[in-house]
Amino acid sequence: MENMEQFDLTGTLSQYLDRHLVFPLLEFLSVKEVYDENDMLHGKLNLLSNTNMVDFAMDVHKNLYPDQKESATLRDKRQEVVTKLKTLQAETDVITKIFDDPEVQRQIQSSRDGRQLFDFLSKEHGFKQSMLDTLYKYAKFQYECGNYSGTAEYLYFVRVLLPPSDDHYMQACWGKLASEILMQSWDVALEDLNKVREIIDADSYPNALMGLQQRTWLIHWSLFVFFNHAKGRDLIIDLFLYQPLYLNAIQTMCPHILRYLTTAVITNKGRRQKVLKDLVKVIQSESYTYKDPITEFVMCLYVNFDFDKAQQKLRECEVVLMNDFFLVACLEDFIENARLLIFETFCRIHECISITMLAEKLNMNPDDAERWIVNLIRNARLDAKIDSKLGHVVMGTQAVSPYQQVIEKTKNLAFRSQVLALTIDKKLGGHNKQDNQWGGQE
């Protein structure tokens, strides 16, 4: 139990999540019994206090205080919420009827210009700016009540009609993303995630810190999408490891995200070998600010080449994965691929390996280990053969081709050249787009 609490990141992650997104994490911890149930109920009640999900709060209160009567405060709040909901429904009734019109639906689907669509609605249906404000308030109220499908529908209309310069536009994008996540609509959530990212990356914030904070929030919200979407484990690598602004945000604000990036890399069979070297560099550089069994496993295997310690860390990884909301579904995949990495690395630095010794390191019996190794050699195309009489795996020599050496030496050349060109341009006092962008962030 202590180990579970030691490696639990829920408190850290929650700082960068909307309170509604925290509820699934707390429910998961309750099921796993990581913390005392009364503490969990107190935490849920505290989170619910600033929402309109009064029925949920009353259920939690009843579980927390089974001997007490129904909370008068919550009962009064429920009446207030119902009254306000009816008022907002009456105000938005005329608006929702406009959007239910088939011709309006067709215009919304086909229109690429929000201003043009607004003019059409204004001319044909008497639509006003105040109606859009009312719809936004109603969507936000529905969200606080826990009606995420209604919120997503109304915020879609708000987002289409509002100009990007409007104060509510960005909030509508965040709200739509949160609603889709909570409904587990992963394809739509991915589209909304990309929409928010485009806005963040294109916006010129008054200072660099604001942009950094926005990216940090996006990184945390994206975990819901990346660990549930079919393409998520490729997308998380592309964004977290190979987008400099997001990698900088992770290194500066939230190095604990390396746990999720590392898991995505280890379980990504298609790209793992190509990106491992870059991941190891990042983990190594951030090891003084953050480490857990998952990042330490990589350090033991690829930096220290300590296979016994790597095996120990792998056992600890199992505990971490079992009790992490985002990673629990990756458990079997991670363990299988981690064993494969231990085997591949061990084989590449030894010429002759005892199958019995390998079986011990992989927590398998010798017969199963031999069959497993035969399949791995075949699939990994390693230059190796098994001596069944002596019980050894004999490795062949694996020289790196000149072609591969050239690729390794030159793969970062274009990026370095670009950085050098920009530096020279700044020294010479050039006024290009890059300078203007940096100037806008300072």
Tab-separated table of C-alpha atoms in Angstrom, residues 37-413:
chain	number	residue	atom	x	y	z
A	37	GLU	CA	-12.097	5.252	1.661
A	38	ASN	CA	-13.220	8.040	4.009
A	39	ASP	CA	-10.381	10.248	2.749
A	40	MET	CA	-11.474	9.520	-0.822
A	41	LEU	CA	-15.096	10.443	-0.033
A	42	HIS	CA	-13.972	13.707	1.581
A	43	GLY	CA	-11.941	14.467	-1.547
A	44	LYS	CA	-14.926	13.791	-3.835
A	45	LEU	CA	-17.225	15.947	-1.708
A	46	ASN	CA	-14.728	18.785	-1.781
A	47	LEU	CA	-14.478	18.574	-5.582
A	48	LEU	CA	-18.257	18.461	-5.961
A	49	SER	CA	-18.779	21.546	-3.781
A	50	ASN	CA	-18.048	23.887	-6.713
A	51	THR	CA	-20.189	22.036	-9.245
A	52	ASN	CA	-23.936	21.646	-9.802
A	53	MET	CA	-23.837	17.836	-9.554
A	54	VAL	CA	-25.867	17.967	-6.353
A	55	ASP	CA	-27.361	14.457	-6.596
A	56	PHE	CA	-23.866	12.999	-6.852
A	57	ALA	CA	-22.771	15.102	-3.867
A	58	MET	CA	-25.775	13.893	-1.834
A	59	ASP	CA	-24.872	10.251	-2.570
A	60	VAL	CA	-21.262	10.846	-1.478
A	61	HIS	CA	-22.463	12.674	1.659
A	62	LYS	CA	-24.755	9.737	2.503
A	63	ASN	CA	-21.867	7.258	2.126
A	64	LEU	CA	-19.590	9.459	4.219
A	65	TYR	CA	-22.148	10.113	6.984
A	66	PRO	CA	-24.580	7.156	6.914
A	67	ASP	CA	-25.994	7.985	10.371
A	68	GLN	CA	-26.798	11.618	9.560
A	69	LYS	CA	-29.888	13.058	7.906
A	70	GLU	CA	-29.807	14.424	4.388
A	71	SER	CA	-27.734	17.617	4.223
A	72	ALA	CA	-30.013	20.675	4.350
A	73	THR	CA	-27.356	22.724	2.544
A	74	LEU	CA	-27.240	20.293	-0.360
A	75	ARG	CA	-31.045	20.053	-0.449
A	76	ASP	CA	-31.321	23.855	-0.725
A	77	LYS	CA	-28.582	23.945	-3.357
A	78	ARG	CA	-30.422	21.319	-5.390
A	79	GLN	CA	-33.535	23.485	-5.454
A	80	GLU	CA	-31.477	26.493	-6.556
A	81	VAL	CA	-29.859	24.491	-9.370
A	82	VAL	CA	-33.209	23.157	-10.617
A	83	THR	CA	-34.717	26.665	-10.588
A	84	LYS	CA	-31.788	28.181	-12.475
A	85	LEU	CA	-31.756	25.303	-14.966
A	86	LYS	CA	-35.431	25.885	-15.784
A	87	THR	CA	-34.784	29.609	-16.248
A	88	LEU	CA	-31.864	28.989	-18.606
A	89	GLN	CA	-33.851	26.353	-20.515
A	90	ALA	CA	-36.642	28.876	-21.089
A	91	GLU	CA	-34.139	31.488	-22.291
A	92	THR	CA	-32.416	29.093	-24.703
A	93	ASP	CA	-35.565	27.380	-25.990
A	94	VAL	CA	-35.909	29.804	-28.894
A	95	ILE	CA	-32.184	29.403	-29.704
A	96	THR	CA	-32.241	25.596	-29.760
A	97	LYS	CA	-35.295	25.679	-32.038
A	98	ILE	CA	-33.300	27.755	-34.520
A	99	PHE	CA	-30.452	25.212	-34.502
A	100	ASP	CA	-32.908	22.322	-34.909
A	101	ASP	CA	-34.068	23.765	-38.240
A	102	PRO	CA	-32.857	21.450	-41.089
A	103	GLU	CA	-31.711	24.380	-43.246
A	104	VAL	CA	-29.690	25.811	-40.352
A	105	GLN	CA	-28.119	22.391	-39.760
A	106	ARG	CA	-27.152	22.243	-43.434
A	107	GLN	CA	-25.649	25.745	-43.319
A	108	ILE	CA	-23.641	24.894	-40.194
A	109	GLN	CA	-22.245	21.737	-41.789
A	110	SER	CA	-21.279	23.441	-45.056
A	111	SER	CA	-20.167	26.866	-43.817
A	112	ARG	CA	-16.471	27.580	-43.323
A	113	ASP	CA	-16.960	31.172	-42.234
A	114	GLY	CA	-18.437	31.829	-38.780
A	115	ARG	CA	-19.161	35.471	-39.582
A	116	GLN	CA	-21.055	34.539	-42.731
A	117	LEU	CA	-23.069	31.934	-40.831
A	118	PHE	CA	-23.874	34.448	-38.097
A	119	ASP	CA	-25.129	36.926	-40.732
A	120	PHE	CA	-27.323	34.186	-42.251
A	121	LEU	CA	-28.852	33.346	-38.857
A	122	SER	CA	-29.317	37.019	-38.070
A	123	LYS	CA	-31.077	37.713	-41.359
A	124	GLU	CA	-33.217	34.579	-41.581
A	125	HIS	CA	-33.973	33.878	-37.909
A	126	GLY	CA	-33.326	37.135	-36.050
A	127	PHE	CA	-30.278	35.689	-34.269
A	128	LYS	CA	-28.465	38.156	-31.966
A	129	GLN	CA	-25.073	38.275	-30.223
A	130	SER	CA	-26.853	38.162	-26.859
A	131	MET	CA	-28.301	34.760	-27.846
A	132	LEU	CA	-24.784	33.413	-28.320
A	133	ASP	CA	-23.823	34.643	-24.846
A	134	THR	CA	-26.938	32.978	-23.411
A	135	LEU	CA	-26.105	29.701	-25.182
A	136	TYR	CA	-22.554	29.798	-23.790
A	137	LYS	CA	-23.864	30.325	-20.223
A	138	TYR	CA	-26.347	27.490	-20.675
A	139	ALA	CA	-23.622	25.148	-21.976
A	140	LYS	CA	-21.386	25.999	-19.027
A	141	PHE	CA	-24.259	25.407	-16.581
A	142	GLN	CA	-25.031	22.053	-18.223
A	143	TYR	CA	-21.363	21.100	-17.866
A	144	GLU	CA	-21.423	21.891	-14.144
A	145	CYS	CA	-24.515	19.696	-13.860
A	146	GLY	CA	-22.659	16.806	-15.514
A	147	ASN	CA	-24.647	16.840	-18.779
A	148	TYR	CA	-21.608	16.511	-21.046
A	149	SER	CA	-23.467	15.522	-24.231
A	150	GLY	CA	-25.601	18.681	-24.079
A	151	THR	CA	-22.516	20.765	-23.317
A	152	ALA	CA	-20.625	19.387	-26.315
A	153	GLU	CA	-23.577	20.073	-28.630
A	154	TYR	CA	-24.068	23.677	-27.506
A	155	LEU	CA	-20.361	24.513	-27.373
A	156	TYR	CA	-20.003	23.233	-30.936
A	157	PHE	CA	-22.456	25.928	-32.061
A	158	VAL	CA	-20.727	28.542	-29.886
A	159	ARG	CA	-17.322	27.662	-31.317
A	160	VAL	CA	-18.565	27.793	-34.900
A	161	LEU	CA	-20.179	31.201	-34.500
A	162	LEU	CA	-17.696	33.014	-32.259
A	163	PRO	CA	-14.674	34.770	-33.769
A	164	PRO	CA	-11.332	33.403	-32.433
A	165	SER	CA	-10.632	36.808	-30.874
A	166	ASP	CA	-13.628	36.502	-28.525
A	167	ASP	CA	-12.833	35.804	-24.851
A	168	HIS	CA	-15.252	32.855	-24.777
A	169	TYR	CA	-13.829	31.169	-27.885
A	170	MET	CA	-10.854	29.490	-26.212
A	171	GLN	CA	-12.919	28.538	-23.170
A	172	ALA	CA	-15.507	26.954	-25.487
A	173	CYS	CA	-12.742	24.884	-27.132
A	174	TRP	CA	-11.464	23.652	-23.753
A	175	GLY	CA	-15.025	22.901	-22.594
A	176	LYS	CA	-15.830	20.963	-25.766
A	177	LEU	CA	-12.630	18.918	-25.359
A	178	ALA	CA	-13.413	18.110	-21.707
A	179	SER	CA	-16.972	17.056	-22.603
A	180	GLU	CA	-15.822	14.717	-25.375
A	181	ILE	CA	-13.219	13.171	-23.044
A	182	LEU	CA	-15.823	12.571	-20.336
A	183	MET	CA	-18.158	10.970	-22.909
A	184	GLN	CA	-15.207	8.833	-24.102
A	185	SER	CA	-15.690	9.976	-27.708
A	186	TRP	CA	-12.032	9.522	-28.539
A	187	ASP	CA	-12.067	10.331	-32.264
A	188	VAL	CA	-13.913	13.618	-31.694
A	189	ALA	CA	-11.786	14.337	-28.617
A	190	LEU	CA	-8.645	13.965	-30.735
A	191	GLU	CA	-10.005	16.484	-33.247
A	192	ASP	CA	-10.791	18.913	-30.424
A	193	LEU	CA	-7.350	18.333	-28.894
A	194	ASN	CA	-5.705	19.250	-32.195
A	195	LYS	CA	-7.963	22.315	-32.438
A	196	VAL	CA	-6.862	23.564	-29.007
A	197	ARG	CA	-3.243	22.845	-29.858
A	198	GLU	CA	-3.464	24.849	-33.092
A	199	ILE	CA	-4.842	27.831	-31.197
A	200	ILE	CA	-2.156	27.617	-28.502
A	201	ASP	CA	0.671	27.260	-31.014
A	202	ALA	CA	-0.619	30.085	-33.216
A	203	ASP	CA	-1.435	32.552	-30.439
A	204	SER	CA	1.006	35.278	-29.424
A	205	TYR	CA	0.725	35.370	-25.653
A	206	PRO	CA	1.780	38.518	-23.751
A	207	ASN	CA	4.657	36.510	-22.257
A	208	ALA	CA	6.282	33.118	-22.707
A	209	LEU	CA	4.984	31.873	-19.339
A	210	MET	CA	1.339	31.969	-20.461
A	211	GLY	CA	2.107	29.855	-23.523
A	212	LEU	CA	4.060	27.431	-21.317
A	213	GLN	CA	1.132	27.100	-18.910
A	214	GLN	CA	-1.366	26.478	-21.727
A	215	ARG	CA	0.843	23.742	-23.208
A	216	THR	CA	1.254	22.159	-19.768
A	217	TRP	CA	-2.523	21.920	-19.377
A	218	LEU	CA	-2.876	20.495	-22.876
A	219	ILE	CA	-0.196	17.866	-22.171
A	220	HIS	CA	-2.123	16.600	-19.136
A	221	TRP	CA	-5.539	16.617	-20.814
A	222	SER	CA	-4.081	14.780	-23.811
A	223	LEU	CA	-3.270	11.736	-21.644
A	224	PHE	CA	-6.973	10.793	-21.666
A	225	VAL	CA	-6.990	10.815	-25.460
A	226	PHE	CA	-3.575	9.280	-26.174
A	227	PHE	CA	-4.063	6.269	-23.905
A	228	ASN	CA	-7.514	5.492	-25.303
A	229	HIS	CA	-7.243	6.341	-29.002
A	230	ALA	CA	-6.019	3.677	-31.461
A	231	LYS	CA	-3.228	5.963	-32.738
A	232	GLY	CA	-2.457	7.433	-29.340
A	233	ARG	CA	0.914	5.790	-28.726
A	234	ASP	CA	2.304	7.205	-31.950
A	235	LEU	CA	0.794	10.644	-31.379
A	236	ILE	CA	2.112	10.980	-27.821
A	237	ILE	CA	5.666	10.306	-29.052
A	238	ASP	CA	5.317	12.843	-31.875
A	239	LEU	CA	4.011	15.553	-29.538
A	240	PHE	CA	5.944	14.985	-26.306
A	241	LEU	CA	9.321	13.919	-27.692
A	242	TYR	CA	9.648	15.633	-31.078
A	243	GLN	CA	7.829	18.950	-30.660
A	244	PRO	CA	10.427	21.231	-28.964
A	245	LEU	CA	7.856	23.535	-27.322
A	246	TYR	CA	6.056	20.613	-25.689
A	247	LEU	CA	9.241	18.798	-24.703
A	248	ASN	CA	10.413	22.071	-23.145
A	249	ALA	CA	7.122	22.315	-21.211
A	250	ILE	CA	7.592	18.758	-19.886
A	251	GLN	CA	11.183	19.427	-18.836
A	252	THR	CA	10.319	22.788	-17.262
A	253	MET	CA	6.890	22.265	-15.699
A	254	CYS	CA	5.992	18.575	-15.525
A	255	PRO	CA	8.844	16.037	-15.784
A	256	HIS	CA	6.467	13.447	-14.242
A	257	ILE	CA	4.929	13.160	-17.745
A	258	LEU	CA	8.065	11.173	-18.674
A	259	ARG	CA	6.359	8.179	-17.033
A	260	TYR	CA	3.685	8.229	-19.740
A	261	LEU	CA	6.032	9.004	-22.606
A	262	THR	CA	8.342	6.154	-21.555
A	263	THR	CA	5.442	3.691	-21.348
A	264	ALA	CA	4.233	4.753	-24.798
A	265	VAL	CA	7.704	4.212	-26.289
A	266	ILE	CA	8.283	0.819	-24.645
A	267	THR	CA	4.889	-0.500	-25.788
A	268	ASN	CA	5.235	0.884	-29.333
A	269	LYS	CA	6.798	-2.025	-31.222
A	270	GLY	CA	6.832	-0.255	-34.555
A	271	ARG	CA	8.816	2.832	-33.540
A	272	ARG	CA	10.558	1.803	-30.324
A	273	GLN	CA	14.042	1.163	-31.701
A	274	LYS	CA	14.065	4.446	-33.634
A	275	VAL	CA	13.090	6.667	-30.690
A	276	LEU	CA	14.649	4.911	-27.685
A	277	LYS	CA	17.969	6.730	-28.013
A	278	ASP	CA	16.232	10.136	-27.962
A	279	LEU	CA	14.074	9.093	-25.001
A	280	VAL	CA	17.085	7.887	-23.013
A	281	LYS	CA	18.769	11.284	-23.473
A	282	VAL	CA	15.738	13.096	-22.085
A	283	ILE	CA	15.305	10.692	-19.145
A	284	GLN	CA	19.009	10.975	-18.341
A	285	SER	CA	18.964	14.778	-18.415
A	286	GLU	CA	15.855	14.945	-16.191
A	287	SER	CA	16.809	12.155	-13.767
A	288	TYR	CA	17.778	14.705	-11.100
A	289	THR	CA	14.254	16.225	-11.086
A	290	TYR	CA	12.072	13.162	-11.604
A	291	LYS	CA	12.377	9.388	-11.519
A	292	ASP	CA	10.092	6.442	-10.893
A	293	PRO	CA	10.439	2.682	-11.564
A	294	ILE	CA	9.464	3.124	-15.234
A	295	THR	CA	12.098	5.765	-16.030
A	296	GLU	CA	14.634	4.005	-13.785
A	297	PHE	CA	14.075	0.769	-15.711
A	298	VAL	CA	15.235	2.541	-18.871
A	299	MET	CA	18.221	4.063	-17.043
A	300	CYS	CA	19.288	0.683	-15.647
A	301	LEU	CA	19.007	-0.977	-19.036
A	302	TYR	CA	20.439	1.627	-21.409
A	303	VAL	CA	22.701	3.820	-19.281
A	304	ASN	CA	24.029	1.609	-16.474
A	305	PHE	CA	23.553	-1.785	-18.212
A	306	ASP	CA	22.609	-3.209	-14.818
A	307	PHE	CA	20.361	-6.126	-15.770
A	308	ASP	CA	19.694	-7.311	-12.224
A	309	LYS	CA	18.562	-3.835	-11.203
A	310	ALA	CA	16.489	-3.569	-14.382
A	311	GLN	CA	14.694	-6.799	-13.455
A	312	GLN	CA	14.044	-5.425	-9.958
A	313	LYS	CA	12.683	-2.183	-11.418
A	314	LEU	CA	10.472	-4.161	-13.796
A	315	ARG	CA	8.768	-5.785	-10.793
A	316	GLU	CA	8.206	-2.303	-9.338
A	317	CYS	CA	6.872	-1.129	-12.717
A	318	GLU	CA	4.135	-3.722	-12.403
A	319	VAL	CA	2.922	-2.092	-9.168
A	320	VAL	CA	3.049	1.380	-10.748
A	321	LEU	CA	1.143	0.316	-13.874
A	322	MET	CA	-1.542	-1.555	-11.924
A	323	ASN	CA	-2.333	1.570	-9.919
A	324	ASP	CA	-2.062	4.260	-12.584
A	325	PHE	CA	-5.385	5.316	-14.154
A	326	PHE	CA	-3.859	5.932	-17.587
A	327	LEU	CA	-1.464	2.972	-17.706
A	328	VAL	CA	-3.368	0.069	-16.151
A	329	ALA	CA	-4.531	-1.123	-19.597
A	330	CYS	CA	-0.880	-1.240	-20.775
A	331	LEU	CA	0.268	-3.636	-18.032
A	332	GLU	CA	0.634	-6.918	-19.974
A	333	ASP	CA	1.906	-5.147	-23.087
A	334	PHE	CA	4.516	-3.255	-21.064
A	335	ILE	CA	5.830	-6.319	-19.189
A	336	GLU	CA	6.130	-8.362	-22.404
A	337	ASN	CA	7.948	-5.591	-24.252
A	338	ALA	CA	10.186	-4.774	-21.285
A	339	ARG	CA	11.307	-8.426	-21.144
A	340	LEU	CA	12.047	-8.245	-24.847
A	341	LEU	CA	14.197	-5.129	-24.311
A	342	ILE	CA	16.160	-6.849	-21.523
A	343	PHE	CA	16.767	-9.842	-23.770
A	344	GLU	CA	17.771	-7.804	-26.836
A	345	THR	CA	20.132	-5.582	-24.868
A	346	PHE	CA	21.692	-8.527	-23.038
A	347	CYS	CA	22.222	-10.387	-26.310
A	348	ARG	CA	23.921	-7.442	-27.972
A	349	ILE	CA	26.660	-7.187	-25.349
A	350	HIS	CA	27.352	-10.923	-24.830
A	351	GLU	CA	28.629	-13.552	-27.259
A	352	CYS	CA	27.418	-16.617	-25.356
A	353	ILE	CA	24.476	-16.659	-22.949
A	354	SER	CA	23.191	-19.414	-20.682
A	355	ILE	CA	19.497	-20.097	-21.266
A	356	THR	CA	19.106	-20.979	-17.579
A	357	MET	CA	20.542	-17.603	-16.556
A	358	LEU	CA	18.282	-15.792	-19.021
A	359	ALA	CA	15.274	-17.724	-17.688
A	360	GLU	CA	16.074	-16.529	-14.159
A	361	LYS	CA	16.368	-12.920	-15.298
A	362	LEU	CA	13.077	-13.157	-17.188
A	363	ASN	CA	11.225	-15.024	-14.382
A	364	MET	CA	10.531	-18.031	-16.613
A	365	ASN	CA	11.350	-21.732	-16.513
A	366	PRO	CA	14.180	-22.871	-18.870
A	367	ASP	CA	11.924	-24.727	-21.367
A	368	ASP	CA	9.527	-21.801	-21.744
A	369	ALA	CA	12.478	-19.428	-21.937
A	370	GLU	CA	14.070	-21.458	-24.764
A	371	ARG	CA	10.857	-21.440	-26.810
A	372	TRP	CA	10.392	-17.723	-26.123
A	373	ILE	CA	13.977	-16.971	-27.169
A	374	VAL	CA	13.640	-19.001	-30.399
A	375	ASN	CA	10.628	-16.918	-31.400
A	376	LEU	CA	12.352	-13.669	-30.455
A	377	ILE	CA	15.466	-14.508	-32.465
A	378	ARG	CA	13.270	-15.327	-35.441
A	379	ASN	CA	11.117	-12.183	-35.122
A	380	ALA	CA	13.910	-9.782	-34.185
A	381	ARG	CA	16.157	-11.207	-36.952
A	382	LEU	CA	19.078	-11.430	-34.539
A	383	ASP	CA	22.218	-13.164	-35.767
A	384	ALA	CA	22.096	-15.977	-33.202
A	385	LYS	CA	21.658	-19.714	-32.766
A	386	ILE	CA	20.765	-21.988	-29.851
A	387	ASP	CA	23.084	-24.799	-28.698
A	388	SER	CA	20.557	-27.142	-27.084
A	389	LYS	CA	23.219	-29.550	-25.773
A	390	LEU	CA	25.063	-26.892	-23.789
A	391	GLY	CA	21.932	-24.846	-23.160
A	392	HIS	CA	23.477	-21.688	-24.630
A	393	VAL	CA	22.431	-18.913	-26.984
A	394	VAL	CA	25.420	-18.078	-29.221
A	395	MET	CA	25.366	-14.601	-30.709
A	396	GLY	CA	26.920	-13.645	-34.040
A	397	THR	CA	28.761	-10.407	-34.727
A	398	GLN	CA	26.560	-7.440	-35.609
A	399	ALA	CA	28.578	-4.777	-37.349
A	400	VAL	CA	26.829	-1.468	-37.983
A	401	SER	CA	26.677	-0.756	-41.717
A	402	PRO	CA	28.340	2.422	-43.058
A	403	TYR	CA	24.925	3.509	-44.337
A	404	GLN	CA	23.473	3.357	-40.813
A	405	GLN	CA	26.504	5.165	-39.413
A	406	VAL	CA	25.981	8.053	-41.868
A	407	ILE	CA	22.287	8.278	-40.888
A	408	GLU	CA	23.163	8.411	-37.173
A	409	LYS	CA	25.814	11.087	-37.703
A	410	THR	CA	23.708	13.374	-39.906
A	411	LYS	CA	20.103	12.990	-38.683
A	412	ASN	CA	20.254	16.169	-36.551
A	413	LEU	CA	22.235	18.180	-39.103
